[in-house]
Tab-separated table of C-alpha atoms in Angstrom:
chain	number	residue	atom	x	y	z
A	1	UNK	CA	18.564	-11.180	-6.577
A	2	UNK	CA	19.108	-7.369	-6.341
A	3	UNK	CA	15.937	-5.421	-7.774
A	4	UNK	CA	16.687	-1.390	-7.856
A	5	UNK	CA	13.814	1.809	-8.882
A	6	UNK	CA	14.681	4.424	-10.722
A	7	UNK	CA	11.923	7.670	-8.880
A	8	UNK	CA	12.023	10.878	-10.551
A	9	UNK	CA	9.843	13.887	-10.415
A	10	UNK	CA	7.821	15.142	-8.718
A	11	UNK	CA	5.784	13.637	-7.344
A	12	UNK	CA	8.479	10.895	-7.357
A	13	UNK	CA	7.488	8.331	-10.053
A	14	UNK	CA	9.473	4.883	-10.598
A	15	UNK	CA	10.514	5.222	-14.522
A	16	UNK	CA	12.561	2.835	-14.567
A	17	UNK	CA	13.638	-0.849	-12.702
A	18	UNK	CA	16.468	-3.389	-13.086
A	19	UNK	CA	16.800	-6.702	-11.674
A	20	UNK	CA	20.079	-8.500	-11.023
A	21	UNK	CA	19.922	-11.985	-10.534
A	22	UNK	CA	23.919	-14.166	-9.501
A	23	UNK	CA	23.773	-17.578	-9.697
A	24	UNK	CA	25.080	-21.069	-10.075
A	25	UNK	CA	23.994	-24.031	-11.739
A	26	UNK	CA	25.188	-27.334	-10.533
A	27	UNK	CA	26.755	-28.119	-12.818
A	28	UNK	CA	29.373	-25.326	-12.945
A	29	UNK	CA	27.610	-24.576	-16.902
A	30	UNK	CA	26.808	-20.850	-17.552
A	31	UNK	CA	23.167	-19.962	-16.263
A	32	UNK	CA	23.003	-16.819	-18.919
A	33	UNK	CA	20.409	-19.168	-20.818
A	34	UNK	CA	18.089	-19.726	-17.939
A	35	UNK	CA	18.405	-16.338	-16.421
A	36	UNK	CA	17.367	-14.984	-20.760
A	37	UNK	CA	14.662	-17.121	-20.413
A	38	UNK	CA	12.999	-16.492	-16.795
A	39	UNK	CA	12.861	-13.202	-17.904
A	40	UNK	CA	10.782	-14.113	-20.756
A	41	UNK	CA	8.855	-15.906	-18.815
A	42	UNK	CA	8.489	-13.685	-15.795
A	43	UNK	CA	4.970	-13.668	-14.984
A	44	UNK	CA	5.854	-9.802	-12.635
A	45	UNK	CA	8.458	-8.496	-14.888
A	46	UNK	CA	5.830	-8.718	-17.681
A	47	UNK	CA	3.058	-7.394	-16.247
A	48	UNK	CA	5.213	-4.044	-14.708
A	49	UNK	CA	6.636	-3.555	-18.396
A	50	UNK	CA	2.577	-3.221	-19.760
A	51	UNK	CA	2.108	-0.988	-16.799
A	52	UNK	CA	-0.487	-2.917	-13.632
A	53	UNK	CA	-2.973	-1.248	-11.396
A	54	UNK	CA	-1.258	-0.853	-7.838
A	55	UNK	CA	-3.427	-1.022	-4.509
A	56	UNK	CA	-2.232	-0.646	-1.433
A	57	UNK	CA	-3.301	-2.590	1.652
A	58	UNK	CA	-2.671	-2.809	5.248
A	59	UNK	CA	-3.042	-6.313	6.830
A	60	UNK	CA	-6.260	-5.709	8.783
A	61	UNK	CA	-8.065	-4.783	4.738
A	62	UNK	CA	-5.675	-7.407	3.147
A	63	UNK	CA	-8.137	-9.786	5.449
A	64	UNK	CA	-11.430	-8.306	4.917
A	65	UNK	CA	-11.248	-7.066	8.529
A	66	UNK	CA	-12.066	-3.806	9.335
A	67	UNK	CA	-9.421	-0.907	10.229
A	68	UNK	CA	-11.237	0.979	12.727
């Protein structure tokens, strides 16, 4: 899987993203249906499409430790 994030403006803002998926099935069949279904139910991509709050943390703040 490859993710491309497009940025534009000043300050730079993410304007779109593209996820490119490459996979094979054990039986050699076309994986298109699996990829389409995964895209439809993906929590990450569905959340990003709707816009989600973003927070930035360090390892210390994420675990409740002081940064001092």
